[in-house]
Amino acid sequence: TSLAAFTACVLVLMLAPPAERPRPAAADPARHTSGDFAARPAPVELDLTDHPAYELPVPEPVDCSLPRVDAGSADSWVVFNDALSFCLTRLWRPRLEELGLRSVEPEFRVSRAAPEADGPLDESTLLAYYEGEPMAVTLVLPNVVRHARDLPADWEQSVWVSLLAHEYGHHVQQLAGILAAGSSQEREAPTDKERLQTRRRMELQAECLAGVAMQGLDGIGGTETGLVDEYLAYNLRTRTHGTGSNRSDWFHAGANHDSLGACNTYGAPPAQVE
């Protein structure tokens, strides 16, 4: 009987559920995280009058050999721009890297139709334009062909280089954050007059960066830079790009100074960006 009772007791112990061990309190994630991590980072405020790029010297010259371009041929433009874009990317890359930025070549497109007017600031005679997204330069072929008829033959190559160097200047602005900040400033301007002036600061800076680029492309030469200077000076005023005199002055500044601070159009008085 005792043996049977002992056996029954053992069976009860074996079949009974084990006593639950006390579990450690669950770790409180609030001790290791903060609600601040869920918030979007605050936008970086970029001072267009005091951008760090203005403290840099102009790029070191690079060798650049360009084919002649046939203004009426889309295929010729693609070949020409591929060569020029390669040169400009090599020229600007070291300065962009000094700013901690990645250098990316823009896409090149040729449009056989003029773009439709896009608001009061649009220029109906535009030859090329840059889009920050998706980082593309578009050449407007019919406008270029029409413009080429009025250009002396020995001016054409210089003018085409400066045209695309200007658009690449917008690409540099895009990579440096200037294009987005300038566009935002333009949208927020309270009057049409201030909106136009803000646009001209952006365009004239690109003109200055074109001067920097042309001076840094070995194989282009000072003669061609001088022709562009003269071409811009005698061009008619446009609302968004300024007077011929100011366009020439900013191009000249870029081509003849040692620092990118020469292209600080955002710190210039209004008379210099009219």
Coordinates of C-alpha atoms in Angstrom, one line a residue:
T1 CA 0.0 0.0 0.0
S2 CA 2.8 2.4 0.9
L3 CA 4.6 1.6 -2.3
A4 CA 1.5 2.2 -4.3
A5 CA 0.9 5.5 -2.6
F6 CA 4.5 6.6 -3.2
T7 CA 4.2 5.6 -6.9
A8 CA 1.0 7.6 -7.2
C9 CA 2.6 10.6 -5.6
V10 CA 5.5 10.5 -8.1
L11 CA 3.1 10.2 -11.0
V12 CA 1.2 13.3 -9.7
L13 CA 4.4 15.2 -9.5
M14 CA 5.5 14.2 -13.0
L15 CA 2.1 15.1 -14.5
A16 CA 1.7 18.4 -12.7
P17 CA 2.7 21.4 -14.7
P18 CA 6.1 22.8 -13.6
A19 CA 5.9 26.0 -11.5
E20 CA 6.3 29.0 -13.7
R21 CA 9.6 30.8 -13.3
P22 CA 9.5 34.5 -12.8
R23 CA 10.1 36.3 -16.1
P24 CA 12.3 39.4 -16.3
A25 CA 10.3 42.5 -17.0
A26 CA 10.2 43.3 -20.8
A27 CA 12.8 45.8 -21.8
D28 CA 11.2 49.2 -22.2
P29 CA 12.1 50.5 -25.7
A30 CA 11.4 54.0 -24.5
R31 CA 14.5 53.9 -22.5
H32 CA 16.6 53.4 -25.6
T33 CA 14.7 55.4 -28.2
S34 CA 13.3 58.9 -28.6
G35 CA 10.2 60.2 -30.3
D36 CA 12.6 62.7 -32.0
F37 CA 13.8 59.8 -34.2
A38 CA 10.4 59.5 -35.8
A39 CA 10.3 63.1 -36.8
R40 CA 11.5 64.2 -40.3
P41 CA 14.8 66.1 -40.2
A42 CA 14.6 69.8 -40.3
P43 CA 15.3 71.3 -43.8
V44 CA 18.8 72.7 -44.2
E45 CA 18.7 76.4 -44.7
L46 CA 21.0 77.5 -47.5
D47 CA 22.3 81.0 -47.5
L48 CA 22.6 81.9 -51.2
T49 CA 24.7 85.0 -50.4
D50 CA 27.2 83.0 -48.4
H51 CA 27.4 79.6 -50.0
P52 CA 30.7 77.6 -49.2
A53 CA 31.3 77.3 -53.0
Y54 CA 32.2 81.0 -53.1
E55 CA 35.3 80.3 -51.0
L56 CA 36.7 77.9 -53.5
P57 CA 39.2 78.7 -56.3
V58 CA 38.1 78.2 -59.9
P59 CA 38.7 74.7 -61.2
E60 CA 42.1 73.7 -62.5
P61 CA 42.1 73.6 -66.4
V62 CA 41.4 70.4 -68.2
D63 CA 42.3 69.4 -71.8
C64 CA 39.3 69.4 -74.0
S65 CA 39.0 68.7 -77.7
L66 CA 35.6 69.3 -79.3
P67 CA 34.3 68.3 -82.7
R68 CA 32.6 70.9 -84.9
V69 CA 28.9 70.9 -84.5
D70 CA 26.3 71.2 -87.3
A71 CA 23.6 73.3 -85.8
G72 CA 20.9 71.7 -87.8
S73 CA 21.7 68.1 -87.1
A74 CA 20.4 66.4 -83.9
D75 CA 23.0 63.6 -84.3
S76 CA 25.8 66.2 -84.5
W77 CA 24.6 67.9 -81.3
V78 CA 24.6 64.6 -79.4
V79 CA 28.2 63.9 -80.4
F80 CA 29.2 67.5 -79.6
N81 CA 27.5 67.5 -76.2
D82 CA 28.9 64.1 -75.2
A83 CA 32.4 65.5 -75.7
L84 CA 31.7 68.8 -74.0
S85 CA 29.8 67.2 -71.1
F86 CA 32.7 64.9 -70.5
C87 CA 35.1 67.8 -70.3
L88 CA 32.8 69.9 -68.0
T89 CA 32.3 67.0 -65.7
R90 CA 36.1 66.5 -65.3
L91 CA 36.5 70.3 -64.8
W92 CA 33.9 70.6 -62.1
R93 CA 34.3 67.3 -60.3
P94 CA 37.2 68.3 -58.0
R95 CA 35.3 71.4 -56.7
L96 CA 32.1 69.5 -56.2
E97 CA 34.0 66.9 -54.2
E98 CA 35.5 69.6 -52.1
L99 CA 32.0 70.5 -51.1
G100 CA 31.3 66.9 -50.3
L101 CA 29.0 66.5 -53.3
R102 CA 28.8 63.6 -55.9
S103 CA 29.5 64.6 -59.5
V104 CA 26.9 63.3 -61.9
E105 CA 26.8 64.0 -65.7
P106 CA 23.4 65.4 -66.8
E107 CA 21.4 63.7 -69.5
F108 CA 21.4 65.4 -72.9
R109 CA 18.3 65.6 -75.0
V110 CA 17.4 67.2 -78.3
S111 CA 13.8 68.5 -78.8
R112 CA 12.5 69.0 -82.3
A113 CA 9.7 71.2 -81.0
A114 CA 9.8 74.4 -79.0
P115 CA 8.4 74.0 -75.4
E116 CA 5.0 75.5 -74.6
A117 CA 5.0 78.7 -72.6
D118 CA 5.1 78.0 -68.9
G119 CA 4.0 81.1 -67.1
P120 CA 4.9 84.7 -67.3
L121 CA 8.7 84.2 -66.9
D122 CA 9.0 81.9 -69.9
E123 CA 11.3 83.0 -72.8
S124 CA 9.8 82.1 -76.2
T125 CA 13.2 82.2 -77.9
L126 CA 15.0 79.9 -75.6
L127 CA 17.7 77.8 -77.1
A128 CA 18.3 75.2 -74.3
Y129 CA 17.1 74.6 -70.8
Y130 CA 18.0 72.6 -67.7
E131 CA 15.7 70.5 -65.5
G132 CA 16.9 69.7 -62.0
E133 CA 14.7 66.6 -62.1
P134 CA 15.9 64.4 -63.8
M135 CA 19.1 66.4 -64.2
A136 CA 18.7 66.9 -68.0
V137 CA 19.8 69.5 -70.5
T138 CA 17.4 69.9 -73.5
L139 CA 18.5 71.7 -76.7
V140 CA 15.6 73.2 -78.6
L141 CA 16.6 72.4 -82.2
P142 CA 14.3 74.7 -84.2
N143 CA 15.2 77.7 -82.1
V144 CA 18.9 76.9 -82.4
V145 CA 18.6 76.6 -86.2
R146 CA 16.8 79.9 -86.4
H147 CA 19.4 81.6 -84.2
A148 CA 22.3 80.1 -86.2
R149 CA 21.2 82.0 -89.3
D150 CA 22.0 85.3 -87.6
L151 CA 25.4 84.2 -86.3
P152 CA 28.7 84.8 -88.1
A153 CA 30.2 81.5 -89.0
D154 CA 33.3 82.0 -87.0
W155 CA 31.2 82.8 -83.9
E156 CA 29.1 79.6 -83.9
Q157 CA 31.3 77.1 -82.1
S158 CA 32.1 79.6 -79.3
V159 CA 28.4 80.5 -78.8
W160 CA 27.4 76.8 -78.7
V161 CA 30.1 76.0 -76.1
S162 CA 29.0 78.9 -74.0
L163 CA 25.3 78.0 -74.3
L164 CA 25.8 74.4 -73.0
A165 CA 28.4 75.6 -70.4
H166 CA 25.6 77.9 -69.1
E167 CA 23.2 75.0 -68.9
Y168 CA 25.9 72.9 -67.2
G169 CA 26.3 75.8 -64.8
H170 CA 22.7 75.2 -63.8
H171 CA 23.6 71.6 -63.2
V172 CA 26.4 72.7 -60.9
Q173 CA 23.8 74.9 -59.1
Q174 CA 21.5 71.9 -58.8
L175 CA 24.2 69.7 -57.2
A176 CA 25.2 72.5 -54.8
G177 CA 21.6 73.1 -53.7
I178 CA 21.5 76.6 -55.2
L179 CA 19.0 75.8 -57.9
A180 CA 16.4 74.4 -55.4
A181 CA 16.9 77.2 -52.9
G182 CA 16.8 79.9 -55.6
S183 CA 13.7 78.4 -57.1
S184 CA 12.0 78.4 -53.7
Q185 CA 13.1 82.1 -53.2
E186 CA 11.6 82.9 -56.6
R187 CA 8.3 81.3 -55.8
E188 CA 8.0 83.1 -52.5
A189 CA 8.8 86.5 -53.9
P190 CA 5.9 88.9 -53.1
T191 CA 5.9 90.8 -56.4
D192 CA 6.6 90.0 -60.1
K193 CA 9.5 92.5 -60.0
E194 CA 11.2 90.6 -57.2
R195 CA 10.4 87.3 -58.8
L196 CA 12.2 88.3 -62.0
Q197 CA 15.1 89.7 -60.1
T198 CA 15.5 86.4 -58.3
R199 CA 15.4 84.5 -61.5
R200 CA 18.0 86.8 -63.1
R201 CA 20.4 86.2 -60.1
M202 CA 20.2 82.5 -60.9
E203 CA 20.6 82.9 -64.6
L204 CA 23.4 85.4 -64.4
Q205 CA 25.2 83.1 -62.0
A206 CA 25.0 80.3 -64.6
E207 CA 26.4 82.8 -67.1
C208 CA 29.3 83.5 -64.7
L209 CA 29.9 79.7 -64.3
A210 CA 29.9 79.4 -68.1
G211 CA 32.8 81.9 -68.1
V212 CA 34.6 79.9 -65.4
A213 CA 34.2 76.8 -67.5
M214 CA 35.3 78.2 -70.8
Q215 CA 38.4 79.7 -69.2
G216 CA 39.2 76.2 -67.7
L217 CA 38.8 74.2 -70.9
D218 CA 42.2 74.0 -72.5
G219 CA 41.7 73.9 -76.3
I220 CA 38.9 76.5 -76.2
G221 CA 41.1 79.5 -75.9
G222 CA 40.9 83.1 -74.9
T223 CA 39.8 84.2 -78.4
E224 CA 36.6 82.2 -78.2
T225 CA 36.0 83.5 -74.7
G226 CA 36.3 87.0 -76.0
L227 CA 33.9 86.3 -78.8
V228 CA 31.3 85.1 -76.3
D229 CA 31.9 88.2 -74.1
E230 CA 31.2 90.4 -77.2
Y231 CA 28.2 88.2 -78.3
L232 CA 26.5 88.6 -74.9
A233 CA 27.1 92.3 -74.7
Y234 CA 25.3 92.9 -78.0
N235 CA 22.5 90.5 -77.4
L236 CA 19.1 91.9 -76.6
R237 CA 17.9 92.1 -73.1
T238 CA 15.6 89.2 -71.8
R239 CA 13.4 89.5 -68.8
T240 CA 14.8 86.4 -67.1
H241 CA 18.5 86.6 -68.1
G242 CA 19.1 90.4 -67.8
T243 CA 20.7 93.0 -70.0
G244 CA 23.3 92.2 -72.5
S245 CA 25.7 94.4 -70.6
N246 CA 25.1 92.5 -67.3
R247 CA 25.3 89.1 -69.0
S248 CA 28.6 90.0 -70.5
D249 CA 29.9 91.4 -67.2
W250 CA 29.1 88.3 -65.3
F251 CA 30.5 86.0 -68.0
H252 CA 33.7 88.1 -68.0
A253 CA 33.9 87.9 -64.2
G254 CA 33.8 84.1 -64.3
A255 CA 36.4 84.0 -67.1
N256 CA 38.8 86.4 -65.4
H257 CA 38.8 85.8 -61.6
D258 CA 40.6 83.2 -59.5
S259 CA 37.7 82.5 -57.1
L260 CA 34.2 81.2 -57.5
G261 CA 33.2 84.1 -55.2
A262 CA 33.2 86.2 -58.5
C263 CA 29.9 84.4 -59.3
N264 CA 28.0 85.5 -56.2
T265 CA 25.1 87.1 -58.0
Y266 CA 23.0 86.7 -54.9
G267 CA 25.1 89.2 -53.0
A268 CA 25.2 91.7 -55.8
P269 CA 23.3 95.0 -55.8
P270 CA 20.1 95.1 -57.9
A271 CA 21.7 97.2 -60.7
Q272 CA 24.1 94.3 -61.5
V273 CA 21.3 91.8 -62.0
E274 CA 18.9 93.9 -64.1

